[in-house]
Coordinates of C-alpha atoms and ligand atoms in Angstrom, one line a residue:
X1 CA 228.2 -41.6 -33.0
X2 CA 229.0 -37.9 -32.0
X3 CA 230.1 -37.3 -35.6
X4 CA 226.8 -38.5 -37.0
X5 CA 224.9 -36.3 -34.5
X6 CA 226.9 -33.2 -35.5
X7 CA 226.4 -34.0 -39.2
X8 CA 222.6 -34.3 -38.5
X9 CA 222.4 -31.0 -36.7
X10 CA 224.4 -29.3 -39.5
X11 CA 222.1 -30.8 -42.1
X12 CA 219.0 -29.5 -40.3
X13 CA 220.6 -26.0 -40.0
X14 CA 221.4 -25.9 -43.7
X15 CA 217.9 -27.2 -44.6
X16 CA 216.4 -24.5 -42.4
X17 CA 218.5 -21.7 -44.0
X18 CA 217.6 -23.0 -47.5
X19 CA 213.9 -23.1 -46.5
X20 CA 214.1 -19.5 -45.2
X21 CA 215.9 -18.4 -48.3
X22 CA 213.3 -20.0 -50.6
X23 CA 210.4 -18.6 -48.5
X24 CA 211.8 -15.1 -49.2
X25 CA 212.9 -15.4 -52.8
X26 CA 209.8 -17.2 -54.0
X27 CA 207.6 -14.4 -52.7
X28 CA 206.0 -16.3 -49.9
X29 CA 207.0 -13.8 -47.2
X30 CA 204.1 -11.2 -47.3
X31 CA 205.2 -7.8 -48.6
X32 CA 201.8 -6.2 -48.7
X33 CA 200.6 -3.5 -46.3
X34 CA 196.9 -4.2 -46.6
X35 CA 196.8 -7.3 -44.4
X36 CA 196.7 -7.4 -40.6
X37 CA 199.9 -8.5 -38.8
X38 CA 199.8 -12.1 -37.6
X39 CA 199.7 -12.8 -33.8
X40 CA 203.4 -13.9 -33.7
X41 CA 204.6 -10.9 -35.5
X42 CA 202.6 -8.6 -33.3
X43 CA 203.9 -10.3 -30.1
X44 CA 207.5 -10.1 -31.3
X45 CA 207.2 -6.4 -32.3
X46 CA 205.4 -5.4 -29.1
X47 CA 207.8 -7.3 -26.8
X48 CA 210.9 -6.0 -28.5
X49 CA 209.6 -2.4 -28.5
X50 CA 208.8 -2.5 -24.7
X51 CA 212.1 -4.2 -23.8
X52 CA 214.1 -1.7 -25.9
X53 CA 212.2 1.3 -24.4
X54 CA 212.8 -0.1 -20.9
X55 CA 216.5 -0.3 -21.6
X56 CA 217.0 2.9 -23.7
X57 CA 214.4 5.5 -22.9
X58 CA 215.5 8.5 -20.8
X59 CA 214.2 8.4 -17.2
X60 CA 212.7 11.2 -15.3
X61 CA 210.4 14.2 -16.2
X62 CA 210.2 16.2 -19.4
X63 CA 213.1 18.7 -19.2
X64 CA 211.2 21.5 -20.9
X65 CA 208.9 23.6 -18.8
X66 CA 205.1 22.9 -19.1
X67 CA 204.2 26.4 -20.1
X68 CA 202.1 27.8 -23.0
X69 CA 205.2 28.7 -25.0
X70 CA 206.5 25.1 -25.2
X71 CA 203.0 23.6 -25.4
X72 CA 202.1 25.8 -28.4
X73 CA 205.5 25.1 -30.0
X74 CA 204.7 21.4 -29.6
X75 CA 201.3 21.8 -31.2
X76 CA 203.0 23.5 -34.2
X77 CA 205.5 20.7 -34.5
X78 CA 202.6 18.2 -34.3
X79 CA 200.6 20.0 -37.0
X80 CA 203.5 20.0 -39.4
X81 CA 204.9 16.5 -38.7
X82 CA 202.4 14.2 -37.0
X83 CA 198.8 15.2 -37.8
X84 CA 198.9 13.6 -41.2
X85 CA 199.0 10.2 -39.5
X86 CA 197.8 10.9 -35.9
X87 CA 194.9 13.3 -36.8
X88 CA 193.7 16.6 -35.6
X89 CA 191.5 17.4 -32.6
X90 CA 188.5 15.8 -34.2
X91 CA 190.3 12.4 -34.2
X92 CA 189.2 11.7 -37.8
X93 CA 191.8 9.6 -39.6
X94 CA 193.4 10.6 -42.9
X95 CA 193.6 8.1 -45.8
X96 CA 197.3 7.6 -44.9
X97 CA 196.5 6.7 -41.3
X98 CA 193.9 4.1 -42.4
X99 CA 196.2 2.6 -45.1
X100 CA 199.3 2.0 -42.9
X101 CA 200.1 -1.6 -42.1
X102 CA 200.0 -0.8 -38.4
X103 CA 197.1 1.7 -38.2
X104 CA 198.3 5.0 -36.7
X105 CA 196.4 5.7 -33.5
X106 CA 194.4 8.9 -33.6
X107 CA 195.9 10.6 -30.6
X108 CA 192.9 12.8 -29.8
X109 CA 190.9 9.6 -29.1
X110 CA 193.7 7.2 -28.1
X111 CA 196.2 9.5 -26.5
X112 CA 199.4 8.7 -24.7
X113 CA 199.0 11.1 -21.7
X114 CA 199.7 8.1 -19.3
X115 CA 203.0 7.1 -20.9
X116 CA 206.2 8.3 -19.3
X117 CA 207.8 11.4 -21.1
X118 CA 210.9 9.3 -21.9
X119 CA 208.9 6.6 -23.6
X120 CA 207.1 9.1 -26.0
X121 CA 210.4 10.9 -26.5
X122 CA 212.1 7.6 -27.5
X123 CA 209.4 6.8 -30.0
X124 CA 209.5 10.2 -31.7
X125 CA 213.3 10.3 -31.6
X126 CA 213.9 6.7 -33.0
X127 CA 210.6 5.8 -34.7
X128 CA 209.1 2.3 -34.5
X129 CA 210.5 -0.3 -36.7
X130 CA 208.0 -2.4 -38.9
X131 CA 205.3 0.3 -38.6
X132 CA 204.9 3.6 -40.4
X133 CA 206.2 5.6 -37.4
X134 CA 209.2 7.6 -38.6
X135 CA 212.2 8.6 -36.7
X136 CA 212.5 12.4 -36.2
X137 CA 216.0 12.8 -34.8
X138 CA 217.4 13.8 -38.3
X139 CA 214.8 16.5 -38.7
X140 CA 213.7 17.8 -35.3
X141 CA 216.0 19.1 -32.5
X142 CA 216.0 17.5 -29.1
X143 CA 214.1 20.5 -27.7
X144 CA 211.5 20.2 -30.4
X145 CA 211.1 16.4 -29.7
X146 CA 210.6 17.3 -26.0
X147 CA 208.1 20.0 -26.9
X148 CA 205.9 17.7 -29.0
X149 CA 206.2 15.1 -26.2
X150 CA 205.1 17.8 -23.7
X151 CA 202.0 18.4 -25.8
X152 CA 201.2 14.7 -26.1
X153 CA 201.5 14.4 -22.3
X154 CA 199.0 17.2 -21.7
X155 CA 196.7 16.8 -24.7
X156 CA 193.7 16.1 -22.4
X157 CA 194.3 19.1 -20.0
X158 CA 195.5 22.0 -22.0
X159 CA 195.3 25.7 -20.9
X160 CA 192.7 27.7 -22.8
X161 CA 195.4 29.3 -25.0
X162 CA 197.0 25.9 -26.0
X163 CA 193.5 24.4 -26.4
X164 CA 192.7 27.1 -29.0
X165 CA 195.9 26.3 -30.9
X166 CA 195.1 22.6 -30.8
X167 CA 191.6 23.1 -32.1
X168 CA 193.0 25.1 -35.0
X169 CA 194.9 22.1 -36.3
X170 CA 192.9 21.2 -39.4
X171 CA 191.0 17.9 -39.6
X172 CA 192.8 15.3 -41.5
X173 CA 189.7 13.5 -42.8
X174 CA 189.5 13.3 -46.6
X175 CA 187.3 15.9 -48.2
X176 CA 183.9 14.6 -49.0
X177 CA 183.4 14.1 -52.8
Ligands
LIG1 C1 203.6 8.3 -41.6 C2 202.8 8.1 -40.5 C3 203.2 8.7 -39.1 C4 203.7 9.9 -38.8 C5 204.0 11.1 -39.8 C6 203.9 9.9 -37.4 N1 203.6 8.7 -36.9 FE1 203.6 8.2 -34.9 N2 202.9 6.4 -35.3 C7 202.6 5.9 -36.6 C8 202.2 4.5 -36.5 C9 201.7 3.6 -37.6 C10 202.2 4.2 -35.1 C11 201.8 2.9 -34.5 C12 203.0 2.0 -34.2 C13 202.7 0.8 -33.4 O1 201.6 0.1 -33.7 O2 203.5 0.4 -32.5 C14 202.7 5.4 -34.4 C15 202.9 5.4 -33.1 C16 203.2 6.6 -32.4 C17 203.2 6.7 -30.9 C18 202.8 5.6 -29.9 C19 201.3 5.5 -29.8 C20 200.9 4.5 -28.7 O3 199.7 4.3 -28.7 O4 201.7 3.9 -28.0 C21 203.5 8.0 -30.6 C22 203.6 8.6 -29.2 C23 203.7 8.7 -31.9 N3 203.5 7.8 -32.9 C24 204.0 10.0 -32.0 C25 204.2 10.7 -33.2 C26 204.6 12.1 -33.3 C27 204.8 13.0 -32.1 C28 204.8 12.3 -34.6 C29 205.3 13.6 -35.2 C30 206.5 14.2 -34.7 C31 204.4 11.1 -35.3 N4 204.1 10.1 -34.4 C32 204.4 11.0 -36.7 C33 202.7 6.6 -37.7 C34 203.1 7.9 -37.9

């Protein structure tokens, strides 16, 4: 009786694995980036992201001083590394931002000023799997990641000097034909 039950469970597990294998190798698992993510995929991606950040993101305030020097350094880092996907001060998306599977938020319009410093730091350091958000810890120093985080935290309340630097980041909208 027990033997039969175990054999049944094993057969179901094998059938499940074969089914999953065929789903992948027969090209039924979507590989295109021009669709919208299904609800289940979205739910799993969001839940795992929040749970991971909760567990791993550094706690406490941004360790770099909120002065013009760091803010302007953060804006320069943003211009070089982020604007192509997250836009300039006009919030107009580039073709790249629009074409990503998970659309990249235009941070001038949908900013992350309310997020904890550690959460934004974690996202920039590690990137976000299954989206176009890259990890920057191979290419930016910890200080640079905190500086760009500082800018994102204060994007809606910059000093006049930093505001001028931000407004000078070129629009990412495609040139009109
Ligand atoms: C190649 C495109 C790309 C580049 C370059 C990029 N990002 Fe992203 N980023 C994304 C995408 C796509 C998402 C949306 C991820 C999602 O839906 O969870 C994202 C999400 C984010 C978020 C979370 C936004 C939110 O609403 O929670 C932050 C913060 C962020 N990026 C900061 C940055 C910073 C800072 C840089 C530069 C150092 C950068 N990104 C560079 C594509 C990009």
